[in-house]
Short mmCIF file of C-alpha atoms and ligand atoms in Angstrom, two decimals:
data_model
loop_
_atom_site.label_atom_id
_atom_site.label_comp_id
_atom_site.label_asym_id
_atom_site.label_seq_id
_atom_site.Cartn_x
_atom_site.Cartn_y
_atom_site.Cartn_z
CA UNK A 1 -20.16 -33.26 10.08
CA UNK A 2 -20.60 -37.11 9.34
CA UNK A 3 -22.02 -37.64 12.70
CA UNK A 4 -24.34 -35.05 12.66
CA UNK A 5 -25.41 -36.08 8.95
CA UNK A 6 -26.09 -39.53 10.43
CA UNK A 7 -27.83 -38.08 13.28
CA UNK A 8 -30.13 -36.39 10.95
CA UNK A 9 -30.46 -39.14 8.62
CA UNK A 10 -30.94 -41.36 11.90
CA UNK A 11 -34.22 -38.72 12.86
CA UNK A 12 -35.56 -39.03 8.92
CA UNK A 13 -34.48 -35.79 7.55
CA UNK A 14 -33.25 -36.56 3.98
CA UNK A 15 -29.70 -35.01 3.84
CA UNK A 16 -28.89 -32.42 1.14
CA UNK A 17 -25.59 -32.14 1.09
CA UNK A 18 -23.85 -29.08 -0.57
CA UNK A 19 -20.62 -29.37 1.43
CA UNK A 20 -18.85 -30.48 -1.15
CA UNK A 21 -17.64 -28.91 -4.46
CA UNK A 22 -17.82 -31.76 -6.68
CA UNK A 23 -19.80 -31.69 -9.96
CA UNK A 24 -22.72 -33.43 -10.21
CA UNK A 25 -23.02 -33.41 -13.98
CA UNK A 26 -21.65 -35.68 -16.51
CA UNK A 27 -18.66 -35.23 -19.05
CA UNK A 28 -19.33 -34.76 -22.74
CA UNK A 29 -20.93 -37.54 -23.83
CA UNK A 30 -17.84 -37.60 -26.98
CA UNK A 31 -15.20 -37.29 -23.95
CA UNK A 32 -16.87 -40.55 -22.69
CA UNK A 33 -16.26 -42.26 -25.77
CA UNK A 34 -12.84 -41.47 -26.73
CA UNK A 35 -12.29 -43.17 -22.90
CA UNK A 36 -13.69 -46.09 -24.08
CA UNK A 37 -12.43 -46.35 -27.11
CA UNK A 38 -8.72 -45.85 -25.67
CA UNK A 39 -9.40 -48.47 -22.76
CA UNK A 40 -9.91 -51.44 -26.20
CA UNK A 41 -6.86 -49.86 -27.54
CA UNK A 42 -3.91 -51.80 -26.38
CA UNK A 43 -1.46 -49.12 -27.43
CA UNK A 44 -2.91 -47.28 -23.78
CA UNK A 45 -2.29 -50.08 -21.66
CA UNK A 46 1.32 -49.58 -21.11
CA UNK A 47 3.58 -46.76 -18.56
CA UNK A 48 3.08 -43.19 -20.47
CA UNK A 49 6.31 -41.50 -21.19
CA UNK A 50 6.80 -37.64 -21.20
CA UNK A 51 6.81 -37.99 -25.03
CA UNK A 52 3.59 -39.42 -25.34
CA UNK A 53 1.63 -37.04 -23.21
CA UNK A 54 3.04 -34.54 -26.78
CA UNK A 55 -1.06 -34.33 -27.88
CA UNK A 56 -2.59 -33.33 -24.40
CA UNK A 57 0.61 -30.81 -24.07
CA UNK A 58 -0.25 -29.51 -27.59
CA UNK A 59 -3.98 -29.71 -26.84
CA UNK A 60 -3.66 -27.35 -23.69
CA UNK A 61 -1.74 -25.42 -25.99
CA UNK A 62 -3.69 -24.74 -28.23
CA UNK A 63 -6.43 -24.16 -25.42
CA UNK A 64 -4.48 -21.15 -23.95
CA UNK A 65 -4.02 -19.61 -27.33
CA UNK A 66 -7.53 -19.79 -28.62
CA UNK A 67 -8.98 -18.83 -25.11
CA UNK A 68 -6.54 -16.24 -23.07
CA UNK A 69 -4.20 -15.26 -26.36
CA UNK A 70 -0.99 -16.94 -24.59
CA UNK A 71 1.38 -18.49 -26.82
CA UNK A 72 2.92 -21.53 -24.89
CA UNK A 73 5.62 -23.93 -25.89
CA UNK A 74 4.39 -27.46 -25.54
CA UNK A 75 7.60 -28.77 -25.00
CA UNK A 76 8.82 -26.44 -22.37
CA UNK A 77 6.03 -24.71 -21.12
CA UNK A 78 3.18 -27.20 -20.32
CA UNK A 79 3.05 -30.40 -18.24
CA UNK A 80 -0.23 -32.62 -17.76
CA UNK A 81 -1.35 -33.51 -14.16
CA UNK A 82 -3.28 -35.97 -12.34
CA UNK A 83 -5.51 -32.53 -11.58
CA UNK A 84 -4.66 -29.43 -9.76
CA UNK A 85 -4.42 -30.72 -6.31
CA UNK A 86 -1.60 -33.28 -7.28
CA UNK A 87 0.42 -30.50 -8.90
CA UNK A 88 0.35 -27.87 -6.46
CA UNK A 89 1.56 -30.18 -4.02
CA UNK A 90 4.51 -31.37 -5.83
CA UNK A 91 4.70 -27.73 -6.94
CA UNK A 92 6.17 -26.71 -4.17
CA UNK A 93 8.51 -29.62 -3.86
CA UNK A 94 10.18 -28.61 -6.79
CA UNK A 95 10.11 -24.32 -6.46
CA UNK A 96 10.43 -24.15 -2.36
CA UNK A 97 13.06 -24.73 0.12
CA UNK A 98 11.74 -26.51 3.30
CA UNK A 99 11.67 -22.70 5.66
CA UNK A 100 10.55 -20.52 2.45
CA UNK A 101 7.51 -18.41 2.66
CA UNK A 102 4.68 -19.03 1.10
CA UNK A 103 1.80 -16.37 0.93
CA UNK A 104 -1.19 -18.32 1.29
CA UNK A 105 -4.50 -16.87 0.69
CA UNK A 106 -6.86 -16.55 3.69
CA UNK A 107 -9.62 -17.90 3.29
CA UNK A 108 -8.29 -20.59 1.14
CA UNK A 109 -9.01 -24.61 -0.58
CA UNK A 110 -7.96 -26.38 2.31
CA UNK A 111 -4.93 -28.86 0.73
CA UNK A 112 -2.78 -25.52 0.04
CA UNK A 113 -2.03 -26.40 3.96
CA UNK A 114 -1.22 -29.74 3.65
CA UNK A 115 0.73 -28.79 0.29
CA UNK A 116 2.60 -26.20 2.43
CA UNK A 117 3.27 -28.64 5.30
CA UNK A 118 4.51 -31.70 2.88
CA UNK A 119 7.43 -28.80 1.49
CA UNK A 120 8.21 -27.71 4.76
CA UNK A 121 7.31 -23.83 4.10
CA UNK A 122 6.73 -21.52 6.51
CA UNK A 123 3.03 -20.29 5.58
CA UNK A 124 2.27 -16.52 5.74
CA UNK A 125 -1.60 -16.18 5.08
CA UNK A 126 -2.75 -12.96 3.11
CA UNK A 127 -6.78 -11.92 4.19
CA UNK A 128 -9.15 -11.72 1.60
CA UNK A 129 -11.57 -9.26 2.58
CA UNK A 130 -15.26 -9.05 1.32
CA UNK A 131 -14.30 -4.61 1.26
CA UNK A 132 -11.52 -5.43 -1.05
CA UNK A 133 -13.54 -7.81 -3.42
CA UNK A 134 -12.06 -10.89 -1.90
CA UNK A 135 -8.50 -9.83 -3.71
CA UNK A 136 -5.34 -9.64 -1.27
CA UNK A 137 -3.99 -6.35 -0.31
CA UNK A 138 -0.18 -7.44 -1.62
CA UNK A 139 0.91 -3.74 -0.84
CA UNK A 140 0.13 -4.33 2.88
CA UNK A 141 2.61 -6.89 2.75
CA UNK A 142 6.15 -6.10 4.50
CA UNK A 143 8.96 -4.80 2.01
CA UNK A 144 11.42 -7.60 4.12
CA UNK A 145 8.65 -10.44 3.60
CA UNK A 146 10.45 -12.14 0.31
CA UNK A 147 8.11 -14.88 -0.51
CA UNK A 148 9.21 -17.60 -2.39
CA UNK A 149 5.87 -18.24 -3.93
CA UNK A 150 2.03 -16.39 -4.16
CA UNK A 151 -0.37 -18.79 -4.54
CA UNK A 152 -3.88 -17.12 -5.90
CA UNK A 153 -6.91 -19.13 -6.79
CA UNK A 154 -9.74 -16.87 -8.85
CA UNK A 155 -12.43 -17.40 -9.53
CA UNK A 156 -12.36 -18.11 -5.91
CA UNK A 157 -12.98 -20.70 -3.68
CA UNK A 158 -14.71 -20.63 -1.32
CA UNK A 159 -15.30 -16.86 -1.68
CA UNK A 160 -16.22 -16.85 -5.66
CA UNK A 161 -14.83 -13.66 -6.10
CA UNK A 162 -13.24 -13.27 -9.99
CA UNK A 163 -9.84 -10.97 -10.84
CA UNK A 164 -9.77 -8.73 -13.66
CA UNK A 165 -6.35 -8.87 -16.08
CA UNK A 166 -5.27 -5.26 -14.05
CA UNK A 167 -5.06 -7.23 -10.79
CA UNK A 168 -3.49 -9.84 -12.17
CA UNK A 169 -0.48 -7.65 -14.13
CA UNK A 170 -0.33 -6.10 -10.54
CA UNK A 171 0.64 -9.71 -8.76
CA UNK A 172 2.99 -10.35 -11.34
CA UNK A 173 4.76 -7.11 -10.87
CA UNK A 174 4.77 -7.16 -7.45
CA UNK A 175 5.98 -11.13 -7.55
CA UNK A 176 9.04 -10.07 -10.18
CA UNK A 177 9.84 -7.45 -7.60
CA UNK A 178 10.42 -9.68 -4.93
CA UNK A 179 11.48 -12.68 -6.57
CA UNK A 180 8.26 -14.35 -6.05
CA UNK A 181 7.01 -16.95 -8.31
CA UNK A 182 3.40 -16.55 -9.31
CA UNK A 183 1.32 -19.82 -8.62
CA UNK A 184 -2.18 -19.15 -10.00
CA UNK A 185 -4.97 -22.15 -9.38
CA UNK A 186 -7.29 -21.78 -11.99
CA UNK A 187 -9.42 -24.82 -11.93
CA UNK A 188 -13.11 -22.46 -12.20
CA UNK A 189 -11.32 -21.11 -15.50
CA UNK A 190 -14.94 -21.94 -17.83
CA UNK A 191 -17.23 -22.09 -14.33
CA UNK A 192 -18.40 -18.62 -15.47
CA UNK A 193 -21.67 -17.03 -15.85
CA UNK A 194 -23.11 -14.58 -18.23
CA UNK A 195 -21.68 -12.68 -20.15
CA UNK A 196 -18.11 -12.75 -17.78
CA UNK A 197 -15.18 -14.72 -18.85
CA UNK A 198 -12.03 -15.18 -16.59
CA UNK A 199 -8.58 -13.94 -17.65
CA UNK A 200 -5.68 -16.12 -16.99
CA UNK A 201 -2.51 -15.06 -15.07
CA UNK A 202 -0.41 -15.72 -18.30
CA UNK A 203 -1.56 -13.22 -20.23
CA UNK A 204 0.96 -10.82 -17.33
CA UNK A 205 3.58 -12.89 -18.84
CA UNK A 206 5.17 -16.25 -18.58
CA UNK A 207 8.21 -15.17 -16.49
CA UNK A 208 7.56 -16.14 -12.91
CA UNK A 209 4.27 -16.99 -13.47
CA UNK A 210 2.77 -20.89 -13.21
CA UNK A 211 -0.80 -21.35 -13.68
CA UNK A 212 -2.93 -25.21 -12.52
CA UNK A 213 -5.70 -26.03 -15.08
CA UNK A 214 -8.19 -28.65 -13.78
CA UNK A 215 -10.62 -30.44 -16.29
CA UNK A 216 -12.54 -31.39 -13.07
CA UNK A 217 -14.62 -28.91 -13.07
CA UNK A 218 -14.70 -27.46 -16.27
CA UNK A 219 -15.59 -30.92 -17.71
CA UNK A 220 -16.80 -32.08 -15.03
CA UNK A 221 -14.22 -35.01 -14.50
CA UNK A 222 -13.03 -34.74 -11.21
CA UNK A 223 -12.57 -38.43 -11.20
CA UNK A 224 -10.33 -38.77 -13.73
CA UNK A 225 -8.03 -36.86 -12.39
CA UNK A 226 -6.31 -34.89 -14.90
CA UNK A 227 -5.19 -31.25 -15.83
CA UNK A 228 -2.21 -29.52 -16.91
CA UNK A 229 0.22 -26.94 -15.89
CA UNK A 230 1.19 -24.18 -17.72
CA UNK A 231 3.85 -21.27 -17.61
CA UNK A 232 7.58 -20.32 -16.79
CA UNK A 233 9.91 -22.93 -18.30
CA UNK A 234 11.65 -22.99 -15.44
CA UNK A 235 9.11 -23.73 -13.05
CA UNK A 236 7.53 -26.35 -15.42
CA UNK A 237 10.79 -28.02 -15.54
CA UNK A 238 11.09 -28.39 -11.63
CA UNK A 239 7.91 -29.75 -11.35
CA UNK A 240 8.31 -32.60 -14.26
CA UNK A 241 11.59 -33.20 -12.34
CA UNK A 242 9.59 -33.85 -9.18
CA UNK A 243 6.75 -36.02 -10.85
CA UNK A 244 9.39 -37.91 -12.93
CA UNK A 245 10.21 -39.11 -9.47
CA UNK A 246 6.77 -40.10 -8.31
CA UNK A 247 4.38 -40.64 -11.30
CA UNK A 248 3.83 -42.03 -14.78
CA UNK A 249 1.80 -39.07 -16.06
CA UNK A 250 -2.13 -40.25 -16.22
CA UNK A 251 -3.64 -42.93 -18.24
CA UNK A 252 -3.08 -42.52 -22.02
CA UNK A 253 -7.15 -42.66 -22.29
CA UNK A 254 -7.55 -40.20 -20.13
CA UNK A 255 -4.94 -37.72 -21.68
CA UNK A 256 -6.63 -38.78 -24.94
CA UNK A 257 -10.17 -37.52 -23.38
CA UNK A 258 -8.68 -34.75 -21.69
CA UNK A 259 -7.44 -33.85 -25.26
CA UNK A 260 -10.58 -34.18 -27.01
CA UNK A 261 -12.35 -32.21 -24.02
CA UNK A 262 -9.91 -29.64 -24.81
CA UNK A 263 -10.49 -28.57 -28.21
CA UNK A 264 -14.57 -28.96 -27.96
CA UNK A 265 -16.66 -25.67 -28.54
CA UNK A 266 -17.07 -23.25 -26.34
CA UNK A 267 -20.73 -23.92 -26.13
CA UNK A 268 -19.69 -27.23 -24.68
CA UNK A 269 -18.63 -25.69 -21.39
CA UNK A 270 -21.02 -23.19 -21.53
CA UNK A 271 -24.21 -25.64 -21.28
CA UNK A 272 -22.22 -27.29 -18.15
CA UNK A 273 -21.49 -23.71 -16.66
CA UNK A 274 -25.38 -22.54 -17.41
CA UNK A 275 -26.50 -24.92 -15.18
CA UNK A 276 -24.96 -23.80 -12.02
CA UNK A 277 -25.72 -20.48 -13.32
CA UNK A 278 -29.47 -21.31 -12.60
CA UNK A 279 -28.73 -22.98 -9.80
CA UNK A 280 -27.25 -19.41 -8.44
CA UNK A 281 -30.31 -17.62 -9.34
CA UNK A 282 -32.50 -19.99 -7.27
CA UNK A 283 -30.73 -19.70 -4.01
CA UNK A 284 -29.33 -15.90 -4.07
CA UNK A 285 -32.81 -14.47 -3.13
CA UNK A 286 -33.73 -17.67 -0.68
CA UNK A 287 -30.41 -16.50 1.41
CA UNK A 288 -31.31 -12.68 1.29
CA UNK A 289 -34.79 -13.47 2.43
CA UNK A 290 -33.08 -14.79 5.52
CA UNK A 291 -31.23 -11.69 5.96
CA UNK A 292 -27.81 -13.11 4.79
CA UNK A 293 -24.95 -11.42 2.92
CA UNK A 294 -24.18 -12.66 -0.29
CA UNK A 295 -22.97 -11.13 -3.50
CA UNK A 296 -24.14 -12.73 -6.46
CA UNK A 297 -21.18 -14.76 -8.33
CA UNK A 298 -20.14 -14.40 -11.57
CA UNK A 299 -18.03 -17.92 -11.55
CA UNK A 300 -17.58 -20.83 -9.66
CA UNK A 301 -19.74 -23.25 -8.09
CA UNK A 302 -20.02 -21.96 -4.83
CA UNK A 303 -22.10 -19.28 -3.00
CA UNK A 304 -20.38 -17.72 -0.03
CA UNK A 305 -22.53 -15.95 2.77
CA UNK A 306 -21.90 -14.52 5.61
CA UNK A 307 -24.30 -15.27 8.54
CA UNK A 308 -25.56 -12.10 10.31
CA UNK A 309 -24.05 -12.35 14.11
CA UNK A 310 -22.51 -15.98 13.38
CA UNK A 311 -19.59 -16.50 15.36
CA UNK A 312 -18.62 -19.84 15.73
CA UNK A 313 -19.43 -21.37 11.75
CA UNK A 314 -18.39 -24.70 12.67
CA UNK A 315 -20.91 -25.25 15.72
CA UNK A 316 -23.54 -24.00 13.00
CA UNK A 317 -22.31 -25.99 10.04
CA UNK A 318 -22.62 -29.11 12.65
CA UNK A 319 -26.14 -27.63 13.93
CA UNK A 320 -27.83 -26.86 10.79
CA UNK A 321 -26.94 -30.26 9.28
CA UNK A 322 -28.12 -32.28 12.81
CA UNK A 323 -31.45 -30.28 13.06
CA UNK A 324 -31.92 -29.76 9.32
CA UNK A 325 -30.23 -32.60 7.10
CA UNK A 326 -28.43 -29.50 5.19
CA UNK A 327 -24.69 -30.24 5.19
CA UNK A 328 -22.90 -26.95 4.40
CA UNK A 329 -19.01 -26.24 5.18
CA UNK A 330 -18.40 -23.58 7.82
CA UNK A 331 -16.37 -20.53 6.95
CA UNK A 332 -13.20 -21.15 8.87
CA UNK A 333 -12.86 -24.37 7.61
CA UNK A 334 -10.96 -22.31 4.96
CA UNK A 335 -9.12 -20.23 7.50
CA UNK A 336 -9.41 -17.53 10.38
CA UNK A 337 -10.55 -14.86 7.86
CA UNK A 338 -13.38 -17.17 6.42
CA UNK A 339 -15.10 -17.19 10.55
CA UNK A 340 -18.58 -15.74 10.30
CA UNK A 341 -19.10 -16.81 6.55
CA UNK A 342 -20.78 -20.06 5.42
CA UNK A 343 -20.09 -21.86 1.91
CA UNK A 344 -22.87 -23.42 -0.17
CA UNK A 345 -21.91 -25.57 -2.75
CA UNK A 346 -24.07 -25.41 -5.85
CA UNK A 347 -24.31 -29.16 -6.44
CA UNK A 348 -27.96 -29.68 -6.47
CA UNK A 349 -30.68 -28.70 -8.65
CA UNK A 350 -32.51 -25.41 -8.17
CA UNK A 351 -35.49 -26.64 -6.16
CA UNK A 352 -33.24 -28.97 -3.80
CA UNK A 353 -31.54 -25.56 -2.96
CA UNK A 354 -34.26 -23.33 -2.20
CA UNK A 355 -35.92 -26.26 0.07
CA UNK A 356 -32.23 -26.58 1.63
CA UNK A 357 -32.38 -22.23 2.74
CA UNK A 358 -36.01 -23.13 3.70
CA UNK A 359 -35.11 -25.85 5.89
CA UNK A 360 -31.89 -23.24 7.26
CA UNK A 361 -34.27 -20.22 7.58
CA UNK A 362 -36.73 -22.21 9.93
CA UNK A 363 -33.70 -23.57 11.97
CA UNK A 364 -33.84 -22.44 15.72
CA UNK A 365 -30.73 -20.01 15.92
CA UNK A 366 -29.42 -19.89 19.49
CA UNK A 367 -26.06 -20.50 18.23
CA UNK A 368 -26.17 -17.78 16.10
CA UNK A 369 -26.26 -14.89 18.62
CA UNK A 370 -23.47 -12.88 19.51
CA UNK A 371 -21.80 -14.25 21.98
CA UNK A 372 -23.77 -17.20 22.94
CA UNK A 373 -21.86 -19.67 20.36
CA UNK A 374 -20.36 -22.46 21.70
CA UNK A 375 -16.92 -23.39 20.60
CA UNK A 376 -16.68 -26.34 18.87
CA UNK A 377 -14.67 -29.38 19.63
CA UNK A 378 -14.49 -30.44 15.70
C1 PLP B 401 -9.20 -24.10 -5.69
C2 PLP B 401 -9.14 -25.53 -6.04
N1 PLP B 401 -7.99 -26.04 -6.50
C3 PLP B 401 -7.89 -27.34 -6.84
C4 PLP B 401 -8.97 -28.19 -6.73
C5 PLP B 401 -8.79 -29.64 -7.10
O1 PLP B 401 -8.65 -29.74 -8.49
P1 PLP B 401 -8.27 -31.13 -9.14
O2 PLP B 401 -9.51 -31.98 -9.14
O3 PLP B 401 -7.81 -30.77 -10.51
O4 PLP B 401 -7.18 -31.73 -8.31
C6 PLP B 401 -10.19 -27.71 -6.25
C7 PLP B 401 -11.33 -28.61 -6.07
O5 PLP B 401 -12.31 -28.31 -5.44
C8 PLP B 401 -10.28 -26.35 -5.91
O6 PLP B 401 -11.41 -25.81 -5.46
#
């Protein structure tokens, strides 16, 4: 994909690039100034100790209660992260055995692999069909598979699908059945549109359940890297074990920020979420003008479409951004089940996108007919 971006950029086509789910907008402009504020205080300069991350613990807290109606113990039951990605990972260092199972959803955020290949697990992946709403079919699962972890991610990328409470008391059921702890990725928790809010996997319980908060994309501060973990004691417990061995929880001024972030209105996150919310309504009709399927999401930041008679998304994804400057990432880029599908990322305005399916829609499409795709050495 960088090649063919240069290409492009190399033939004057100005590259919009929407292959990458980073936000675009600013943090609260008071989250911005507790940071500096903390970075003049020399009380932040030094290592952070499990005791003083006490206000973002009670801050997330207080977050779950007020939001989702789950009652959490900030001593036991919550542990700040250097974001979502860094805690999976060390996640299953502390809850897996290297030759566990892990159910991994398929299509899924690429780094559950690497997560999964760092413990040593022995990856089962679980389809997530557009016919079943993008949920996994857990039933269809073998009575002797006895995973030692379910790792679910909704709202959903790449697909954007959303989980109602019902599904969610159903995973937790079926995980206490088999003795399956419940990892739930929930960094599109306030990435929601309308009137639609997302449950969290807590509110089936605590017991066997572990849930990843990100403030990267809910406050848009992916690069301060920070979030928390919330859930089953003894799950929380493993992981601080593991990260007592690798990390110094993050900055003090960033778990001060992360704090404040926290406990701001609700309207707060709601400004931030109404602008990818326009930024949906701008490209849905663009892509079904060009025949594409798409169902409209109610979270996220992505929009996930699957390309009429695509078969090979990755020559595509490479194609459209050499012939069109459009950079968007191909479907199995997330895993077998994501092959025909194409993700847009919702990271640019609402004219930039409609000028980006404009630029797709007059794209020759040789590569896009049955059978005349060209595998891809990428
Ligand atoms: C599903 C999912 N989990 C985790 C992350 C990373 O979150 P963090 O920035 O908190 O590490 C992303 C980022 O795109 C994501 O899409």
């Amino acid at each position: 994909m960088d090649a063919a971006k240069s290409r492009a950029r190399a033939a004057g086509l100005g590259i919009i690039d929407l292959s990458i789910g980073s936000s675009d907008l600013a943090p609260p402009p008071e989250v911005l100034e507790e940071l500096r504020a903390a970075t003049h205080d020399p009380a932040t300069y030094r290592y952070p100790l499990f005791s003083d991350t006490a206000p973002l613990r009670a801050a997330a807290a207080a977050y779950l209660a007020r939001r989702f109606g789950v009652e959490v113990d900030p001593g036991t039951e919550v542990l700040p992260l250097i974001g979502a990605q860094e805690g999976l990972a060390h996640l299953l260092l502390a809850v897996t055995d290297p030759g566990d199972t892990l159910l991994l959803p398929d299509p899924g955020y690429p780094p559950y692999l690497g997560a999964a290949a760092l413990a040593g697990v022995n990856v089962v992946r679980v389809p997530l069909r557009p016919e079943r709403g993008f949920l996994p079919d857990l039933d269809a699962v073998p009575a002797g598979v006895r995973p030692r972890a379910l790792l679910l991610n909704y709202p959903n990328n790449p697909t954007s699908a959303v989980a109602d409470l019902a599904f969610f008391r159903r995973a937790a059921a079926w995980c206490r059945a088999r003795g399956t702890l419940l990892i739930h990725d929930h960094p599109y928790a306030e990435l929601t549109f309308g009137e639609y809010r997302a449950p969290s996997a807590l509110q089936a319980g605590m017991e066997g359940v572990i849930e990843l908060h990100s403030l990267s994309k809910t406050h848009h501060m992916g690069g301060f890297r920070v979030g928390f973990a919330a859930g089953d004691a003894g799950a929380v417990a493993a992981l601080a074990r593991v990260k007592g061995a690798v990390d110094f929880h993050p900055y003090l001024g960033i778990q001060r920020a992360a704090a404040l972030a926290l406990g701001l209105p609700e309207e707060v996150g709601r400004r931030g979420a109404a602008v990818f919310e326009a930024r949906r309504d701008a490209l849905m009709p663009e892509l079904r003008a060009l025949g594409w399927e798409v169902q409209t999401p109610q979270a996220s930041m992505y929009a996930w479409a699957r390309v009429p008679g695509l078969r090979d998304s990755v020559a595509y994804a490479v194609r459209a951004a050499e012939v069109t400057g459009v950079a968007l990432s191909p479907g199995r880029a997330f895993g077998e089940a994501g092959e025909g599908f194409v993700r847009f990322a919702l990271v640019q305005p609402p004219g930039v996108l409609r000028e980006a399916a404009r630029r797709l829609g007059g794209m020759r499409d040789e590569s896009l007919r049955p059978g005349t795709a060209q595998r891809s050495s990428a």
